[in-house]
Tab-separated table of C-alpha atoms in Angstrom:
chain	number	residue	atom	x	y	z
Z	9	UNK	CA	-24.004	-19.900	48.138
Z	10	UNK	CA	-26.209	-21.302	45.445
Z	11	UNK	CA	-27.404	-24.882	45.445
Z	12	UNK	CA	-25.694	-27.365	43.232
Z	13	UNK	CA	-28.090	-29.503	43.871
Z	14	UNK	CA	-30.781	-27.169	42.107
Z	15	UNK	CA	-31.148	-26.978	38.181
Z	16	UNK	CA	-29.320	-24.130	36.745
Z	17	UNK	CA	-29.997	-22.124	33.805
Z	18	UNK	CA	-28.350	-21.833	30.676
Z	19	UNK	CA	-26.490	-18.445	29.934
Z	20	UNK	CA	-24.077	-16.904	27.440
Z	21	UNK	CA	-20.958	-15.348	29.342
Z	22	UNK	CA	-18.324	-13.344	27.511
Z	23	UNK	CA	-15.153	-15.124	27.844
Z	24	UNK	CA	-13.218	-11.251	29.899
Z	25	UNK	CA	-16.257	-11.235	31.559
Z	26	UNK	CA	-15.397	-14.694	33.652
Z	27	UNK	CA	-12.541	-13.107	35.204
Z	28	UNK	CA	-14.197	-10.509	36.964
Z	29	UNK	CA	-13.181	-10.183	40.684
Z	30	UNK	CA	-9.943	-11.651	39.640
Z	31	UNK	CA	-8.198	-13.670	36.970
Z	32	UNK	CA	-8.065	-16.748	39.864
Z	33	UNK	CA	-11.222	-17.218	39.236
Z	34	UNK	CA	-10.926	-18.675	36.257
Z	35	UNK	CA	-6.891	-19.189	36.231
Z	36	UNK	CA	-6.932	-21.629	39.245
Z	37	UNK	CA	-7.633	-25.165	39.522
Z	38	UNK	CA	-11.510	-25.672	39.681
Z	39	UNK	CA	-14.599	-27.380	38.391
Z	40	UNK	CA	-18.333	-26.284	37.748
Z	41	UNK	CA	-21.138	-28.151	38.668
Z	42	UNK	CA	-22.727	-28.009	35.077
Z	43	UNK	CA	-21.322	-28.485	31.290
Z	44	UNK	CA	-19.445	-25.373	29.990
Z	45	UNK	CA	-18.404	-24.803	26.179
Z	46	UNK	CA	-16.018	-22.275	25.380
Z	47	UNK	CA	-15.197	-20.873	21.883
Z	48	UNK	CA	-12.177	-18.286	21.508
Z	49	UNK	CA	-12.586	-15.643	18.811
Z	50	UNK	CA	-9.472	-14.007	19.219
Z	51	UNK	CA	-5.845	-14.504	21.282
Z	52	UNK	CA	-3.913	-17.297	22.707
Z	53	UNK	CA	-3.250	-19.103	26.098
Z	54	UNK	CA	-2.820	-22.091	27.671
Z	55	UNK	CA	-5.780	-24.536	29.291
Z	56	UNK	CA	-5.219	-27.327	32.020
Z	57	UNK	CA	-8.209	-30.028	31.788
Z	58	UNK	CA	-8.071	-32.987	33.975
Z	59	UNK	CA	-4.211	-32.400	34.792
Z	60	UNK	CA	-3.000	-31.972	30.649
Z	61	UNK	CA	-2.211	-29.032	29.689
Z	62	UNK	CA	-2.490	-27.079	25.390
Z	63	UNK	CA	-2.569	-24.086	24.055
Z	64	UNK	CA	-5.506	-22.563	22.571
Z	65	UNK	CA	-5.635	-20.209	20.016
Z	66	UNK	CA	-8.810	-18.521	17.957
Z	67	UNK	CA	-11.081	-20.722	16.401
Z	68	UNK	CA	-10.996	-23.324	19.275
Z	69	UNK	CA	-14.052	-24.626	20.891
Z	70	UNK	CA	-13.363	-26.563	24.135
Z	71	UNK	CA	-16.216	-28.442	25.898
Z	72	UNK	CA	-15.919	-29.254	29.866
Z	73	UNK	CA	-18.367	-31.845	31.542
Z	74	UNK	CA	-19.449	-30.854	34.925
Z	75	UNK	CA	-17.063	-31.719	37.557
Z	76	UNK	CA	-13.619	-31.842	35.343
Z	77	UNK	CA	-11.075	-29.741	37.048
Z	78	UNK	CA	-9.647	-27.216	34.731
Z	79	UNK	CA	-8.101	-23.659	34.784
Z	80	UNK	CA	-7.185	-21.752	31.814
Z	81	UNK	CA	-5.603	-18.499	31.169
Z	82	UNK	CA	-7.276	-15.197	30.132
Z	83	UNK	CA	-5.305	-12.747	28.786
Z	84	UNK	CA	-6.241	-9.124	27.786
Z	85	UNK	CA	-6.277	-10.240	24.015
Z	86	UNK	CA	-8.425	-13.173	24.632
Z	87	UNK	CA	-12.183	-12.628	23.594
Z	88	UNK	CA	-15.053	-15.455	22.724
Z	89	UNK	CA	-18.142	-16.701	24.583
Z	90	UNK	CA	-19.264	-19.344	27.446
Z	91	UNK	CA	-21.818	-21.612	26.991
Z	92	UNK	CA	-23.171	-22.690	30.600
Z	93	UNK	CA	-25.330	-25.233	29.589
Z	94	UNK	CA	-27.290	-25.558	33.319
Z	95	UNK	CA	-27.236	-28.541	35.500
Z	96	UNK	CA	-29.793	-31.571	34.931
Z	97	UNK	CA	-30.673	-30.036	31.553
Z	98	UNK	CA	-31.445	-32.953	29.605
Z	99	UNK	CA	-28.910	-31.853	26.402
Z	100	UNK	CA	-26.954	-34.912	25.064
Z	101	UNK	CA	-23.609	-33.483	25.501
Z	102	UNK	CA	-19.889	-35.374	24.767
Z	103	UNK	CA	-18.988	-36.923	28.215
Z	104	UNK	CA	-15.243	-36.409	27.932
Z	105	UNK	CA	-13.634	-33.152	27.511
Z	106	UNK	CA	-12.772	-31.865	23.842
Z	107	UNK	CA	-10.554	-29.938	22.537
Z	108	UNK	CA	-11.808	-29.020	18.824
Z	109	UNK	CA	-9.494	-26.937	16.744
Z	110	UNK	CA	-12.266	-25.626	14.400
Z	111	UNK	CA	-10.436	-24.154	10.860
Z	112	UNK	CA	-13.126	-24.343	8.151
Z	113	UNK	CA	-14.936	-20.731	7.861
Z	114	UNK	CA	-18.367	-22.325	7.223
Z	115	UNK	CA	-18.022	-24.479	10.397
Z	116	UNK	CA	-17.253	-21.782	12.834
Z	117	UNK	CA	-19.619	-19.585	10.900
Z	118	UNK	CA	-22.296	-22.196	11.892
Z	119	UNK	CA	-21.348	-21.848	15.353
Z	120	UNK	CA	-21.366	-18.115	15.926
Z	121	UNK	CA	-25.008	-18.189	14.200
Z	122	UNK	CA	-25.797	-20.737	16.416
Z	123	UNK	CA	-24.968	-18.431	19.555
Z	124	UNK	CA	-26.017	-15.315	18.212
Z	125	UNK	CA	-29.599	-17.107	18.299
Z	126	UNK	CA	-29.433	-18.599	21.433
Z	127	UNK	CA	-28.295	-15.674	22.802
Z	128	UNK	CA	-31.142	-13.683	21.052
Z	129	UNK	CA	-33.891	-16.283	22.372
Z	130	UNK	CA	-32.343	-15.743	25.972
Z	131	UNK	CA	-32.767	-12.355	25.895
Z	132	UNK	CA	-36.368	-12.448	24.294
Z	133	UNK	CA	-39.462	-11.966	25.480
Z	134	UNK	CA	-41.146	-13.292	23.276
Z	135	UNK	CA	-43.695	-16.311	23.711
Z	136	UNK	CA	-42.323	-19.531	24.242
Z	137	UNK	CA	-38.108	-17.795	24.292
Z	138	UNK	CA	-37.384	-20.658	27.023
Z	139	UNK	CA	-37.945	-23.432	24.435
Z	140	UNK	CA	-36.632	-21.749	21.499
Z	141	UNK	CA	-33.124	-21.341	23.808
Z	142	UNK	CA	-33.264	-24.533	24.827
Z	143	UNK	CA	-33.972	-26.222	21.191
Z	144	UNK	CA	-30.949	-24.036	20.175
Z	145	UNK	CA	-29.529	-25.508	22.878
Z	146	UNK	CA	-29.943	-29.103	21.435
Z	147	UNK	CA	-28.479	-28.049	18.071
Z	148	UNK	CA	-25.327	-26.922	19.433
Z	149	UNK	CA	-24.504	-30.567	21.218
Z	150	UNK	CA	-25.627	-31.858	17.608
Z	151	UNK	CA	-23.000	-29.279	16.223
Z	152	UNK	CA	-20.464	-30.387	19.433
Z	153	UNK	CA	-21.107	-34.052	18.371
Z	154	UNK	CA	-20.834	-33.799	14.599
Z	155	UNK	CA	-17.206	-32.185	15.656
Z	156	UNK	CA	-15.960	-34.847	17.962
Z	157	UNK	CA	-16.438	-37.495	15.485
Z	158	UNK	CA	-14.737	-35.856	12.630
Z	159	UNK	CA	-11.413	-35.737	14.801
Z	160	UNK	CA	-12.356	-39.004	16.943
Z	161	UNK	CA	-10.891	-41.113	14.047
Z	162	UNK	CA	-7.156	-39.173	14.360
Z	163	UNK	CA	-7.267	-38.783	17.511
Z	164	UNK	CA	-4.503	-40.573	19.233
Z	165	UNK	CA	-5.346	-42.551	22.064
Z	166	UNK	CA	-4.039	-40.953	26.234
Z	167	UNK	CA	-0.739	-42.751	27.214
Z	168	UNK	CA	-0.103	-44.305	29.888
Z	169	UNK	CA	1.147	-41.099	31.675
Z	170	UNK	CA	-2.132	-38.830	30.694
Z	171	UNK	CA	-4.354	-41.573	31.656
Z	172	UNK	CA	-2.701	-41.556	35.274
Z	173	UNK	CA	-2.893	-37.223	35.535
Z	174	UNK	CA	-6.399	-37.689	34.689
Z	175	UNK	CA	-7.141	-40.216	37.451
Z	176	UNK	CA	-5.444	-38.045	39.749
Z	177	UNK	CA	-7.253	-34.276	38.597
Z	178	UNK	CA	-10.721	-37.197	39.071
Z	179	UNK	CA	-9.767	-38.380	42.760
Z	180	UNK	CA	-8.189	-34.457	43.848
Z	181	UNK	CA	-12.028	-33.629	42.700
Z	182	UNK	CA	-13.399	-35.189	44.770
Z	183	UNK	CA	-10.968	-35.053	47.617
Z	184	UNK	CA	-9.133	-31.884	48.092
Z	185	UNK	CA	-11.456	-30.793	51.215
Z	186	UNK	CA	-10.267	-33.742	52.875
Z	187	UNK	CA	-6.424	-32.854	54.359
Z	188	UNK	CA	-5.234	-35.865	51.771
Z	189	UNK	CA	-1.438	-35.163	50.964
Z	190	UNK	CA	0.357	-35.771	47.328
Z	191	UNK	CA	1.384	-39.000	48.778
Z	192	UNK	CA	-1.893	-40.356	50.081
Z	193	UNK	CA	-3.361	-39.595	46.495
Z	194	UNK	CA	-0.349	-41.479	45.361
Z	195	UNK	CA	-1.305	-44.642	47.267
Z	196	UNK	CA	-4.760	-44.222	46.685
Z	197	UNK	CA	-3.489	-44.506	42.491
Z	198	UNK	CA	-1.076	-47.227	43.227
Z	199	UNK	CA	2.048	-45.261	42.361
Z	200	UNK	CA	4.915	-43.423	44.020
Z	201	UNK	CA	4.614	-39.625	44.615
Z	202	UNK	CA	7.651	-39.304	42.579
Z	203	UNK	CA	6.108	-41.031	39.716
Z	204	UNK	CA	3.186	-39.358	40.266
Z	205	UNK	CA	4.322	-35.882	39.854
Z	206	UNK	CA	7.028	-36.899	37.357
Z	207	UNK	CA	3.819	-37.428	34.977
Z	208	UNK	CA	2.114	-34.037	36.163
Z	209	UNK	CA	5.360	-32.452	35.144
Z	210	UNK	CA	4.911	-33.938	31.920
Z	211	UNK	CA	1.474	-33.491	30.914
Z	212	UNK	CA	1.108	-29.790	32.378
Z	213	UNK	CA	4.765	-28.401	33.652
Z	214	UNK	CA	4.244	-28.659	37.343
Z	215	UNK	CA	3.950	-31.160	40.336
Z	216	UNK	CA	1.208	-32.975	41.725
Z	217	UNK	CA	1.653	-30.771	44.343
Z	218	UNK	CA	0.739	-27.908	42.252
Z	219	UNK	CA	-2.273	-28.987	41.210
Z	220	UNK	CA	-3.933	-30.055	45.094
Z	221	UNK	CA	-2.285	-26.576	46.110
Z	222	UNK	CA	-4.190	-24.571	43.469
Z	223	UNK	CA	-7.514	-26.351	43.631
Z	224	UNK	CA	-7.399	-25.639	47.759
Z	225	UNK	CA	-6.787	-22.293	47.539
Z	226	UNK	CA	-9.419	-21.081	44.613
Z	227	UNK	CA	-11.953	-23.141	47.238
Z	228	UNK	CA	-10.947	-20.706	50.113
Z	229	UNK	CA	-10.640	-17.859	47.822
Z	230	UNK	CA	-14.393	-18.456	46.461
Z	231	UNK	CA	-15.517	-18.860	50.310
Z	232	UNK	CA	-13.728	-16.027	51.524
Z	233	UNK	CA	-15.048	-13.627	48.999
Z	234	UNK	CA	-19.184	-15.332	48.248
Z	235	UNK	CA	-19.936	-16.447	51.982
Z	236	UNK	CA	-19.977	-14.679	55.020
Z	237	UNK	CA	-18.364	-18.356	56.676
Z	238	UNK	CA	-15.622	-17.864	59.773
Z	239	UNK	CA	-11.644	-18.260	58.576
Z	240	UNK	CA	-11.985	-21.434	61.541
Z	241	UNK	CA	-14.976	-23.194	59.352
Z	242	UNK	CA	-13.218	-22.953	55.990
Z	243	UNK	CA	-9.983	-24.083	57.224
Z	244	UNK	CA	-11.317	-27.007	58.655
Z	245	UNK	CA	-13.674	-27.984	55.635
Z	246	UNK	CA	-10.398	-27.619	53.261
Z	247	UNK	CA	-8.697	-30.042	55.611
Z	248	UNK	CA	-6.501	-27.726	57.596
Z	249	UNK	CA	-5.779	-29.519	61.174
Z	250	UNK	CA	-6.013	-25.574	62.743
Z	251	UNK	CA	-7.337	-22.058	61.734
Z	252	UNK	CA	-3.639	-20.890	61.998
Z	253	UNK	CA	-2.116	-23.176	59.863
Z	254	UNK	CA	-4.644	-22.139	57.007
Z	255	UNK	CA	-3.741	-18.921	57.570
Z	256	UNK	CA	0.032	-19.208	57.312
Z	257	UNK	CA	-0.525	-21.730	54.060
Z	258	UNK	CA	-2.799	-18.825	52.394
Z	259	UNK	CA	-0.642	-16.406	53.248
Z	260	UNK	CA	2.514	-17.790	51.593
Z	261	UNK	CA	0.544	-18.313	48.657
Z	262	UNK	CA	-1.025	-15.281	48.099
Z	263	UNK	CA	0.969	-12.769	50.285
Z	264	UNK	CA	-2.227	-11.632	52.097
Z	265	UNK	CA	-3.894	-12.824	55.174
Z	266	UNK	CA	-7.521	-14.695	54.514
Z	267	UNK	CA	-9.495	-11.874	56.659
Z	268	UNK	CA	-6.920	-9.036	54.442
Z	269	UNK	CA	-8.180	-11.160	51.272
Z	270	UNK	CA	-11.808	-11.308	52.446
Z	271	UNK	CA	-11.749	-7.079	52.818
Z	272	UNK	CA	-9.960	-6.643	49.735
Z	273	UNK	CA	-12.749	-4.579	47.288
């Protein structure tokens, strides 16, 4: 497995193209260790971002900071581009997810230029391609920032109830490998479970228990299919008191065995 601990590079990733190997990978409860922009060109579906829940349409550029859990649909419609902006990059880049609903033609024209020459610059080889990429680069968090504060000002502030989900989708982060249950996240938040997924259910239509589920099983679904790690290891760093009980939890929820899963093409 790569590094997360190593810079990445920046990259332009069509938005079908993420979904290769399986629409969990990008359907599922997840985060990425770097900043990720993504601008729909044409179709519709629904995104999850830090436990809340929209729909997205064309014309809608979303930004995700590294480590927000999201998972968003990707239907057979649904076209656009991924900005990976690399890790430790040095761009000055929102630090909250956005949701921008772009409708003026000249500002979404300014965006697809924008892309076409970054992705022109990556694919150089010209002298000096890295820099240009990377300058480009810069101008698109100008273009992200210029954005945020036109809609900042109507922007109505989270609830109560979205400020909670988000705590929760922040702690399951960084906690899902550890056998925590919905109610020891509860504690942890200083509510009830009910309450708890009483708010889940009304920021993205399904339980807390939803949410832990899905994040746990894209993790063993990414280590099954990029490491070459024992079923035994990657039950036990998910949490899973035994081997066997991983196996019978994946297996319920995908109606294949983790080895079947693993030889799967």
């Amino acid at each position: 497995m790569p590094d997360a601990s190593l810079p990445s590079k920046a990259r332009l990733v069509a938005i079908p193209r993420l979904a290769a190997g399986g629409r969990w990978r990008v359907e599922a409860m997840r985060s990425i260790s770097e900043p990720m922009l993504l601008w729909f060109t044409k179709g519709q579906g629904r995104i999850t971002i830090a436990g809340v829940t929209r729909g997205y349409t064309a014309h809608n550029a979303i930004f995700i900071p590294a480590g927000v859990m999201h998972g968003f649909e990707v239907g057979a419609q649904v076209f656009g581009t991924a900005v990976f902006f690399g890790r430790d990059s040095g761009l000055v880049l929102p630090s909250a997810p956005q949701h921008l609903r772009i409708r003026e033609t000249s500002v979404q024209q300014e965006l697809n230029v924008t892309l076409d020459m970054i992705g022109r610059e990556m694919e150089s080889t010209s002298p000096g391609h890295d820099r240009a990429a990377y300058h480009h680069l810069g101008l698109l968090g100008v273009w992200l920032e210029r954005q945020v504060a036109r809609v900042a000002a109507d922007a109505p502030a989270p609830d109560a109830t979205r400020r909670l989900v988000a705590r929760y989708a922040a702690l399951l982060e960084q906690e899902f490998r550890s056998g925590m249950g919905v109610g020891d996240f509860a504690g942890a938040l200083g509510v009830t479970p009910t309450h708890l997924t009483r708010c889940c259910k009304q920021t993205c239509g399904r339980p807390a228990s939803a949410l832990l589920h899905d994040r746990v099983l894209f993790e063993a679904r990414k280590l099954l299919t990029e490491t070459d790690m024992p079923v035994g290891r990657i039950a036990s760093s998910l949490g899973f008191t035994s081997p066997a009980y991983f196996t019978r939890s994946f297996q319920h929820m995908t109606g294949t065995s983790p080895s079947a899963f693993r030889r799967a093409p």
